[in-house]
């Protein structure tokens, strides 16, 4: 049973976002005969990565984009992968390039990410895009920022009338989620604290927050009595439980009794991630091809 909190429906928000993107793509196609192209590069046979790439491909096609998955064998060398990226960087029809992570161990991930043209870096992970974000020069409207953090921000902006001045606590400082979401919250004029595994008295830190973003990877770690009454809770965590079900990083049943609004897992941040990838592809198309 859920308590008082309003459930932030990420599935519905993502469907609405994709519908808007589909309308824009159709209008671009009708006016200019062009469609944005998303190219996903997958190296090897990681089963989870295969599933992610297939859903990215499917949803890109659904919004009318040209979607190409480049499936390369596990023994692909770093040089071969760099050559593939150079080919994609040189092709005007390629608007978004995403290299599915993790890469096989023999490949230097940082070197590969660095080789993606920042103008087509729809994962927002290149040093250029991460630097623009850290320097306060990027915004979700105009530049390419990582998809899950962008999804968190869109859900927050939908849930709250204004973010300015609110206390935000982000739990987690990863390159993919914690750090960029903290930068976006700062850009939205929140007062931001980034907590991590060495934070002292995490429950007390979280208790200050009007906005809690949990990106830890520990099932149900954030308890109901850590939450300030009425706070907005965004749960990024996706943890597979022994019974096969998914759980977030927040104890949903407890937190929903105290929070003002909360994302469920599944059905919260998760669906927003691919929708934001499509949005980034459209953003990249518009920035590069006018
Ligand atoms: P990482 O493992 O890269 O980072 C986890 C962060 O949590 C680290 O900064 C770590 O701190 C911190 N942490 C670990 N233990 C604790 C603790 N006990 N108390 C406080 N902080 C702690 O994970 P990601 O950021 O990649 O992912 C986080 C979660 O989000 C995972 O469940 C992942 O599956 C999910 N995820 C969901 C996505 C979606 O689409 N919804 C997309 C990406 C991720 P330290 O730096 O000190 O080690």
Tab-separated table of C-alpha atoms and ligand atoms in Angstrom:
chain	number	residue	atom	x	y	z
A	1	UNK	CA	0.000	0.000	0.000
A	2	UNK	CA	1.308	3.457	-0.795
A	3	UNK	CA	1.043	6.322	1.660
A	4	UNK	CA	0.462	9.992	0.991
A	5	UNK	CA	3.079	10.568	-1.676
A	6	UNK	CA	2.077	11.361	-5.217
A	7	UNK	CA	3.553	8.799	-7.588
A	8	UNK	CA	5.635	10.380	-10.346
A	9	UNK	CA	4.716	8.330	-13.399
A	10	UNK	CA	7.901	8.044	-15.462
A	11	UNK	CA	6.301	5.679	-17.934
A	12	UNK	CA	3.620	8.224	-18.828
A	13	UNK	CA	6.120	11.108	-18.907
A	14	UNK	CA	8.420	9.119	-21.197
A	15	UNK	CA	5.536	8.208	-23.532
A	16	UNK	CA	4.553	11.888	-23.720
A	17	UNK	CA	8.149	12.915	-24.415
A	18	UNK	CA	8.484	10.323	-27.179
A	19	UNK	CA	5.164	11.421	-28.719
A	20	UNK	CA	6.404	15.034	-28.865
A	21	UNK	CA	9.680	13.885	-30.444
A	22	UNK	CA	7.757	11.807	-33.011
A	23	UNK	CA	5.709	14.879	-33.970
A	24	UNK	CA	8.861	16.981	-34.411
A	25	UNK	CA	10.599	14.249	-36.432
A	26	UNK	CA	7.542	13.938	-38.706
A	27	UNK	CA	7.483	17.714	-39.236
A	28	UNK	CA	11.218	17.776	-40.097
A	29	UNK	CA	10.731	14.902	-42.527
A	30	UNK	CA	7.762	16.598	-44.204
A	31	UNK	CA	9.549	19.949	-44.532
A	32	UNK	CA	13.069	18.863	-45.381
A	33	UNK	CA	12.986	15.184	-46.316
A	34	UNK	CA	15.529	14.474	-43.562
A	35	UNK	CA	15.296	12.234	-40.507
A	36	UNK	CA	17.597	12.289	-37.469
A	37	UNK	CA	19.871	9.215	-37.361
A	38	UNK	CA	20.833	7.390	-34.169
A	39	UNK	CA	23.774	4.977	-34.374
A	40	UNK	CA	24.430	2.622	-31.477
A	41	UNK	CA	27.675	0.650	-31.371
A	42	UNK	CA	27.675	-2.622	-29.444
A	43	UNK	CA	30.862	-4.628	-28.953
A	44	UNK	CA	30.478	-8.231	-27.806
A	45	UNK	CA	27.640	-10.356	-26.480
A	46	UNK	CA	26.788	-8.980	-23.029
A	47	UNK	CA	23.141	-10.116	-22.672
A	48	UNK	CA	21.946	-6.997	-20.815
A	49	UNK	CA	23.653	-4.710	-23.363
A	50	UNK	CA	21.992	-6.605	-26.216
A	51	UNK	CA	18.574	-5.995	-24.646
A	52	UNK	CA	19.323	-2.261	-24.093
A	53	UNK	CA	20.531	-1.808	-27.667
A	54	UNK	CA	17.456	-3.588	-29.062
A	55	UNK	CA	15.101	-1.317	-27.101
A	56	UNK	CA	17.001	1.817	-28.151
A	57	UNK	CA	16.732	0.692	-31.778
A	58	UNK	CA	13.026	-0.101	-31.481
A	59	UNK	CA	12.060	3.167	-29.779
A	60	UNK	CA	14.148	5.250	-32.216
A	61	UNK	CA	12.263	3.638	-35.115
A	62	UNK	CA	8.955	4.242	-33.326
A	63	UNK	CA	9.573	8.018	-33.248
A	64	UNK	CA	10.463	7.935	-36.942
A	65	UNK	CA	14.242	8.227	-36.665
A	66	UNK	CA	16.747	6.322	-38.764
A	67	UNK	CA	18.160	3.801	-36.307
A	68	UNK	CA	21.260	1.732	-36.945
A	69	UNK	CA	22.893	-0.712	-34.535
A	70	UNK	CA	26.494	-1.619	-35.324
A	71	UNK	CA	27.064	-5.011	-33.698
A	72	UNK	CA	30.779	-5.804	-33.515
A	73	UNK	CA	32.369	-9.048	-32.278
A	74	UNK	CA	33.837	-9.281	-28.752
A	75	UNK	CA	37.365	-9.558	-30.194
A	76	UNK	CA	37.104	-6.159	-31.958
A	77	UNK	CA	40.327	-4.245	-31.289
A	78	UNK	CA	40.514	-0.721	-29.906
A	79	UNK	CA	41.919	0.445	-33.261
A	80	UNK	CA	39.005	-1.159	-35.159
A	81	UNK	CA	36.522	0.532	-32.866
A	82	UNK	CA	38.273	3.889	-33.271
A	83	UNK	CA	38.102	3.384	-37.051
A	84	UNK	CA	34.347	2.704	-36.804
A	85	UNK	CA	33.868	5.904	-34.790
A	86	UNK	CA	35.921	7.911	-37.295
A	87	UNK	CA	33.639	6.574	-40.039
A	88	UNK	CA	30.499	7.569	-38.106
A	89	UNK	CA	31.964	10.995	-37.174
A	90	UNK	CA	32.543	11.621	-40.881
A	91	UNK	CA	29.024	10.725	-42.009
A	92	UNK	CA	26.646	13.683	-42.177
A	93	UNK	CA	23.575	11.446	-41.801
A	94	UNK	CA	24.747	10.345	-38.343
A	95	UNK	CA	23.270	12.658	-35.704
A	96	UNK	CA	23.721	10.587	-32.563
A	97	UNK	CA	26.511	8.157	-31.698
A	98	UNK	CA	26.265	5.983	-28.613
A	99	UNK	CA	28.794	3.344	-27.622
A	100	UNK	CA	27.027	0.848	-25.375
A	101	UNK	CA	28.916	0.335	-22.090
A	102	UNK	CA	30.532	-1.659	-20.622
A	103	UNK	CA	33.115	-2.376	-23.314
A	104	UNK	CA	35.203	-5.565	-23.234
A	105	UNK	CA	38.169	-5.329	-20.842
A	106	UNK	CA	40.837	-5.060	-23.564
A	107	UNK	CA	39.389	-1.744	-24.765
A	108	UNK	CA	40.186	1.585	-23.065
A	109	UNK	CA	36.703	3.055	-22.518
A	110	UNK	CA	37.945	6.610	-21.893
A	111	UNK	CA	39.883	6.624	-25.186
A	112	UNK	CA	36.802	5.409	-27.059
A	113	UNK	CA	34.417	7.932	-25.494
A	114	UNK	CA	36.922	10.698	-26.216
A	115	UNK	CA	36.857	9.722	-29.918
A	116	UNK	CA	33.126	10.465	-30.312
A	117	UNK	CA	32.349	13.800	-31.961
A	118	UNK	CA	30.974	15.897	-29.031
A	119	UNK	CA	28.294	17.296	-31.352
A	120	UNK	CA	26.894	13.760	-31.741
A	121	UNK	CA	27.652	12.490	-28.233
A	122	UNK	CA	24.055	11.680	-27.291
A	123	UNK	CA	25.154	10.026	-24.032
A	124	UNK	CA	26.786	13.314	-22.976
A	125	UNK	CA	29.884	11.487	-21.748
A	126	UNK	CA	32.703	13.031	-23.805
A	127	UNK	CA	35.121	15.229	-21.838
A	128	UNK	CA	33.910	18.243	-23.832
A	129	UNK	CA	30.254	17.770	-22.903
A	130	UNK	CA	31.046	16.768	-19.299
A	131	UNK	CA	33.259	19.885	-19.054
A	132	UNK	CA	30.584	22.193	-20.431
A	133	UNK	CA	28.133	20.778	-17.909
A	134	UNK	CA	30.602	21.139	-15.019
A	135	UNK	CA	31.321	24.712	-16.113
A	136	UNK	CA	27.619	25.580	-16.009
A	137	UNK	CA	27.569	26.167	-19.761
A	138	UNK	CA	25.295	23.313	-20.776
A	139	UNK	CA	21.567	23.086	-20.504
A	140	UNK	CA	19.265	20.218	-21.284
A	141	UNK	CA	17.540	22.381	-23.853
A	142	UNK	CA	20.617	23.158	-25.927
A	143	UNK	CA	23.443	20.797	-25.212
A	144	UNK	CA	24.002	17.125	-24.800
A	145	UNK	CA	23.840	16.003	-21.182
A	146	UNK	CA	23.712	12.396	-19.920
A	147	UNK	CA	20.311	10.798	-20.470
A	148	UNK	CA	19.426	9.466	-16.998
A	149	UNK	CA	20.241	12.786	-15.258
A	150	UNK	CA	18.260	14.648	-17.925
A	151	UNK	CA	15.348	12.268	-17.277
A	152	UNK	CA	15.557	12.985	-13.525
A	153	UNK	CA	15.407	16.730	-14.190
A	154	UNK	CA	12.413	16.464	-16.513
A	155	UNK	CA	10.538	14.461	-13.859
A	156	UNK	CA	11.468	16.990	-11.153
A	157	UNK	CA	10.375	19.929	-13.293
A	158	UNK	CA	7.070	18.168	-13.862
A	159	UNK	CA	6.644	17.396	-10.151
A	160	UNK	CA	7.594	20.791	-8.710
A	161	UNK	CA	6.499	24.307	-9.667
A	162	UNK	CA	10.045	25.653	-9.148
A	163	UNK	CA	13.390	24.182	-8.147
A	164	UNK	CA	15.139	27.451	-7.282
A	165	UNK	CA	16.444	27.595	-3.726
A	166	UNK	CA	15.467	24.046	-2.814
A	167	UNK	CA	17.904	21.821	-0.878
A	168	UNK	CA	18.845	18.876	-3.099
A	169	UNK	CA	20.800	15.858	-1.892
A	170	UNK	CA	22.209	13.522	-4.530
A	171	UNK	CA	23.394	10.169	-3.179
A	172	UNK	CA	26.099	8.849	-5.512
A	173	UNK	CA	28.899	10.587	-7.419
A	174	UNK	CA	29.302	8.474	-10.554
A	175	UNK	CA	30.288	10.010	-13.868
A	176	UNK	CA	27.122	8.604	-15.438
A	177	UNK	CA	24.508	9.677	-12.891
A	178	UNK	CA	25.456	11.331	-9.576
A	179	UNK	CA	27.840	14.037	-10.789
A	180	UNK	CA	25.854	15.179	-13.845
A	181	UNK	CA	22.533	15.190	-11.973
A	182	UNK	CA	24.151	17.349	-9.257
A	183	UNK	CA	25.404	19.781	-11.921
A	184	UNK	CA	21.951	20.008	-13.484
A	185	UNK	CA	20.360	20.644	-10.070
A	186	UNK	CA	22.915	23.386	-9.424
A	187	UNK	CA	22.121	24.883	-12.815
A	188	UNK	CA	18.442	24.830	-11.779
A	189	UNK	CA	19.451	26.955	-8.720
A	190	UNK	CA	19.107	24.225	-6.101
A	191	UNK	CA	21.470	24.152	-3.124
A	192	UNK	CA	23.207	20.865	-3.831
A	193	UNK	CA	24.916	18.324	-1.602
A	194	UNK	CA	26.580	15.278	-3.145
A	195	UNK	CA	26.710	12.336	-0.736
A	196	UNK	CA	28.739	9.147	-1.296
A	197	UNK	CA	30.074	6.094	0.487
A	198	UNK	CA	32.280	8.189	2.806
A	199	UNK	CA	29.540	10.647	3.819
A	200	UNK	CA	29.088	10.830	7.590
A	201	UNK	CA	25.580	10.416	8.985
A	202	UNK	CA	23.864	9.998	5.616
A	203	UNK	CA	20.349	9.839	7.165
A	204	UNK	CA	20.848	13.325	8.676
A	205	UNK	CA	22.153	14.704	5.369
A	206	UNK	CA	19.203	13.255	3.460
A	207	UNK	CA	16.759	14.589	6.069
A	208	UNK	CA	17.669	18.178	5.024
A	209	UNK	CA	16.616	17.599	1.443
A	210	UNK	CA	13.597	18.988	-0.347
A	211	UNK	CA	14.776	16.865	-3.279
A	212	UNK	CA	16.468	13.478	-2.871
A	213	UNK	CA	18.079	11.790	-5.881
A	214	UNK	CA	19.296	8.286	-5.033
A	215	UNK	CA	21.827	6.754	-7.460
A	216	UNK	CA	23.672	4.214	-5.360
A	217	UNK	CA	22.965	0.666	-6.519
A	218	UNK	CA	21.963	-0.632	-3.064
A	219	UNK	CA	18.414	-1.957	-2.830
A	220	UNK	CA	16.079	-0.029	-0.503
A	221	UNK	CA	18.979	1.678	1.283
A	222	UNK	CA	17.174	4.992	1.819
A	223	UNK	CA	14.647	4.500	4.604
A	224	UNK	CA	11.389	6.310	5.238
A	225	UNK	CA	12.667	8.039	8.390
A	226	UNK	CA	15.554	9.617	6.396
A	227	UNK	CA	13.056	11.573	4.298
A	228	UNK	CA	11.896	15.082	5.174
A	229	UNK	CA	8.081	15.137	5.150
A	230	UNK	CA	6.829	16.383	1.781
A	231	UNK	CA	10.175	15.921	-0.032
A	232	UNK	CA	10.347	14.876	-3.676
A	233	UNK	CA	12.215	11.585	-4.110
A	234	UNK	CA	13.777	10.477	-7.399
A	235	UNK	CA	14.981	6.883	-7.253
A	236	UNK	CA	17.506	6.078	-9.985
A	237	UNK	CA	18.473	2.679	-8.602
A	238	UNK	CA	17.722	-0.476	-10.538
A	239	UNK	CA	18.536	-3.539	-8.446
A	240	UNK	CA	17.578	-7.081	-9.379
A	241	UNK	CA	16.318	-8.925	-6.274
A	242	UNK	CA	16.689	-12.687	-5.606
A	243	UNK	CA	13.002	-13.166	-6.527
A	244	UNK	CA	13.704	-11.618	-9.957
A	245	UNK	CA	11.808	-8.391	-9.189
A	246	UNK	CA	13.376	-4.934	-9.454
A	247	UNK	CA	13.921	-2.677	-6.454
A	248	UNK	CA	15.143	0.899	-6.268
A	249	UNK	CA	17.699	2.423	-3.905
A	250	UNK	CA	14.833	3.839	-1.825
A	251	UNK	CA	12.585	1.789	0.431
A	252	UNK	CA	9.510	2.762	-1.559
A	253	UNK	CA	6.888	1.425	0.867
A	254	UNK	CA	8.365	3.433	3.753
A	255	UNK	CA	9.343	6.567	1.828
A	256	UNK	CA	5.940	6.853	0.152
A	257	UNK	CA	4.421	7.367	3.646
A	258	UNK	CA	6.523	10.497	4.177
A	259	UNK	CA	7.484	11.999	0.811
A	260	UNK	CA	5.372	14.495	-1.116
A	261	UNK	CA	6.119	12.802	-4.427
A	262	UNK	CA	8.191	9.764	-5.371
A	263	UNK	CA	9.225	7.790	-8.449
A	264	UNK	CA	8.488	4.046	-8.416
A	265	UNK	CA	10.930	1.348	-9.586
A	266	UNK	CA	10.195	0.156	-12.186
A	267	UNK	CA	8.221	2.840	-14.003
A	268	UNK	CA	10.034	5.945	-12.767
A	269	UNK	CA	13.421	7.127	-14.021
A	270	UNK	CA	14.087	4.001	-16.119
A	271	UNK	CA	11.673	4.729	-18.995
A	272	UNK	CA	12.891	8.347	-19.158
A	273	UNK	CA	16.456	7.307	-20.013
A	274	UNK	CA	15.793	6.075	-23.565
A	275	UNK	CA	13.249	8.843	-24.185
A	276	UNK	CA	16.012	11.331	-23.275
A	277	UNK	CA	18.423	9.552	-25.617
A	278	UNK	CA	15.934	10.214	-28.423
A	279	UNK	CA	15.559	13.790	-27.271
A	280	UNK	CA	19.344	14.217	-27.322
A	281	UNK	CA	19.442	12.786	-30.851
A	282	UNK	CA	16.876	15.362	-31.957
A	283	UNK	CA	18.811	18.114	-30.110
A	284	UNK	CA	22.021	17.029	-31.867
A	285	UNK	CA	20.258	16.992	-35.248
A	286	UNK	CA	18.900	20.514	-34.735
A	287	UNK	CA	22.226	21.906	-33.464
A	288	UNK	CA	24.262	20.391	-36.306
A	289	UNK	CA	21.863	20.439	-39.256
A	290	UNK	CA	19.866	23.531	-38.327
B	1	LIG	P1	28.068	3.515	-9.406
B	1	LIG	O1	28.317	2.192	-8.767
B	1	LIG	O2	28.952	4.002	-10.490
B	1	LIG	O3	28.040	4.634	-8.261
B	1	LIG	C1	27.411	4.415	-7.035
B	1	LIG	C2	27.626	5.588	-6.127
B	1	LIG	O4	26.971	5.297	-4.891
B	1	LIG	C3	29.097	5.857	-5.797
B	1	LIG	O5	29.367	7.226	-5.931
B	1	LIG	C4	29.248	5.376	-4.363
B	1	LIG	O6	30.135	6.148	-3.560
B	1	LIG	C5	27.849	5.582	-3.813
B	1	LIG	N1	27.603	4.675	-2.700
B	1	LIG	C6	27.846	3.339	-2.634
B	1	LIG	N2	27.496	2.865	-1.436
B	1	LIG	C7	27.041	3.913	-0.723
B	1	LIG	C8	26.559	4.041	0.597
B	1	LIG	N3	26.473	3.001	1.424
B	1	LIG	N4	26.185	5.263	1.006
B	1	LIG	C9	26.270	6.337	0.185
B	1	LIG	N5	26.718	6.255	-1.080
B	1	LIG	C10	27.109	5.068	-1.524
B	1	LIG	O7	26.552	3.444	-9.887
B	1	LIG	P2	25.745	4.324	-11.004
B	1	LIG	O8	25.759	5.756	-10.638
B	1	LIG	O9	26.154	3.914	-12.364
B	1	LIG	O10	24.269	3.725	-10.775
B	1	LIG	C11	23.579	3.869	-9.555
B	1	LIG	C12	22.271	3.106	-9.621
B	1	LIG	O11	21.474	3.643	-10.669
B	1	LIG	C13	22.414	1.624	-9.947
B	1	LIG	O12	21.385	0.922	-9.261
B	1	LIG	C14	22.162	1.544	-11.442
B	1	LIG	O13	21.654	0.284	-11.840
B	1	LIG	C15	21.124	2.611	-11.590
B	1	LIG	N6	21.071	3.212	-12.930
B	1	LIG	C16	19.837	3.401	-13.471
B	1	LIG	C17	19.684	3.986	-14.709
B	1	LIG	C18	18.311	4.216	-15.227
B	1	LIG	O14	18.117	4.319	-16.418
B	1	LIG	N7	17.309	4.346	-14.360
B	1	LIG	C19	20.849	4.377	-15.516
B	1	LIG	C20	22.114	4.232	-14.821
B	1	LIG	C21	22.194	3.652	-13.573
B	1	LIG	P3	31.732	6.205	-3.810
B	1	LIG	O15	31.913	7.117	-4.997
B	1	LIG	O16	32.250	6.765	-2.563
B	1	LIG	O17	32.150	4.796	-4.089
